[in-house]
Amino acid sequence: MSQSTVETHAPTRRGVADLFTAAGRLTVIPRKAARREQLLGHLTETLFVEGRDYTEPEVNGLLLTVHEDCAALRRYLVIAGHLTRTRDGSGYRRATTTL
């Protein structure tokens, strides 16, 4: 097999830029789990500061800057472990990452 054939069939890892409009709005929340995880990681890195506590309205406000369904994005972020939530649901924090 030639080198070019291997490169042609090698899987490519897409970034998340193609999920956003030029104005920075999310066009769709991906259905595929791996693709959605890429998006959630990007949102965590760009919208939330490590070590800071957020109220639910603050989280919603940040998520509304990219998509109108902030509740779905918030839920996905918590379920995926990117954000932690207090027991009563009033407070959020970016999860600490371990390498």
Tab-separated table of C-alpha atoms in Angstrom:
chain	number	residue	atom	x	y	z
A	1	MET	CA	0.000	0.000	0.000
A	2	SER	CA	1.410	3.394	-0.882
A	3	GLN	CA	1.799	6.203	1.638
A	4	SER	CA	-0.857	8.291	-0.117
A	5	THR	CA	-3.379	5.450	0.162
A	6	VAL	CA	-2.773	5.192	3.897
A	7	GLU	CA	-3.199	8.934	4.327
A	8	THR	CA	-6.414	8.921	2.300
A	9	HIS	CA	-8.002	6.250	4.479
A	10	ALA	CA	-6.679	7.496	7.823
A	11	PRO	CA	-9.449	8.847	10.044
A	12	THR	CA	-9.488	12.595	10.457
A	13	ARG	CA	-10.417	14.377	13.648
A	14	ARG	CA	-12.598	17.344	12.900
A	15	GLY	CA	-12.615	20.415	15.056
A	16	VAL	CA	-15.777	22.038	16.275
A	17	ALA	CA	-15.528	25.148	14.102
A	18	ASP	CA	-17.854	23.647	11.505
A	19	LEU	CA	-20.616	23.491	14.137
A	20	PHE	CA	-20.725	27.284	14.463
A	21	THR	CA	-21.867	30.122	12.230
A	22	ALA	CA	-19.506	32.975	11.404
A	23	ALA	CA	-21.263	34.909	14.178
A	24	GLY	CA	-20.312	32.246	16.734
A	25	ARG	CA	-23.727	30.631	17.093
A	26	LEU	CA	-24.031	26.868	17.343
A	27	THR	CA	-25.969	25.526	14.368
A	28	VAL	CA	-26.852	22.149	15.902
A	29	ILE	CA	-26.171	20.069	18.994
A	30	PRO	CA	-24.575	16.904	17.598
A	31	ARG	CA	-26.478	13.630	18.046
A	32	LYS	CA	-23.410	11.405	17.896
A	33	ALA	CA	-21.900	11.074	21.355
A	34	ALA	CA	-18.264	11.465	20.276
A	35	ARG	CA	-19.006	14.602	18.279
A	36	ARG	CA	-21.135	16.034	21.097
A	37	GLU	CA	-18.282	15.337	23.540
A	38	GLN	CA	-15.945	17.393	21.329
A	39	LEU	CA	-18.428	20.256	21.461
A	40	LEU	CA	-18.904	19.997	25.224
A	41	GLY	CA	-15.143	20.057	25.792
A	42	HIS	CA	-14.888	23.159	23.619
A	43	LEU	CA	-17.727	24.909	25.456
A	44	THR	CA	-16.208	24.044	28.826
A	45	GLU	CA	-12.825	25.436	27.821
A	46	THR	CA	-14.167	28.621	26.261
A	47	LEU	CA	-17.084	29.559	28.519
A	48	PHE	CA	-16.239	28.414	32.047
A	49	VAL	CA	-13.335	29.389	34.300
A	50	GLU	CA	-11.785	26.746	36.557
A	51	GLY	CA	-12.404	27.293	40.258
A	52	ARG	CA	-15.308	29.701	39.818
A	53	ASP	CA	-18.822	29.029	41.057
A	54	TYR	CA	-21.736	29.851	38.752
A	55	THR	CA	-25.420	30.253	39.465
A	56	GLU	CA	-27.886	28.577	37.129
A	57	PRO	CA	-28.829	31.925	35.536
A	58	GLU	CA	-25.124	32.614	34.884
A	59	VAL	CA	-24.644	29.206	33.240
A	60	ASN	CA	-27.774	29.759	31.159
A	61	GLY	CA	-26.578	33.212	30.126
A	62	LEU	CA	-23.224	31.874	28.951
A	63	LEU	CA	-24.816	29.011	27.038
A	64	LEU	CA	-27.390	31.325	25.446
A	65	THR	CA	-24.507	33.165	23.779
A	66	VAL	CA	-24.028	30.098	21.566
A	67	HIS	CA	-27.433	28.339	21.373
A	68	GLU	CA	-31.048	28.929	22.384
A	69	ASP	CA	-31.459	25.523	24.072
A	70	CYS	CA	-29.340	26.307	27.111
A	71	ALA	CA	-31.161	23.706	29.234
A	72	ALA	CA	-30.109	20.857	26.936
A	73	LEU	CA	-26.506	22.065	26.788
A	74	ARG	CA	-26.400	22.511	30.574
A	75	ARG	CA	-27.775	18.997	31.091
A	76	TYR	CA	-25.256	17.498	28.628
A	77	LEU	CA	-22.389	19.327	30.363
A	78	VAL	CA	-23.409	17.939	33.757
A	79	ILE	CA	-24.072	14.391	32.540
A	80	ALA	CA	-20.733	14.309	30.703
A	81	GLY	CA	-18.936	15.505	33.825
A	82	HIS	CA	-17.756	18.859	32.454
A	83	LEU	CA	-19.761	20.778	35.046
A	84	THR	CA	-20.630	19.740	38.574
A	85	ARG	CA	-23.900	20.792	40.148
A	86	THR	CA	-24.866	21.299	43.778
A	87	ARG	CA	-27.484	18.938	45.172
A	88	ASP	CA	-30.192	21.578	44.978
A	89	GLY	CA	-29.219	22.519	41.401
A	90	SER	CA	-28.590	26.170	42.230
A	91	GLY	CA	-24.823	26.170	41.774
A	92	TYR	CA	-22.428	24.939	39.108
A	93	ARG	CA	-18.680	24.667	38.770
A	94	ARG	CA	-16.344	23.580	36.002
A	95	ALA	CA	-15.148	20.082	36.867
A	96	THR	CA	-11.486	19.722	37.635
A	97	THR	CA	-9.571	17.715	35.102
A	98	THR	CA	-6.916	15.177	35.900
A	99	LEU	CA	-4.293	14.078	33.429
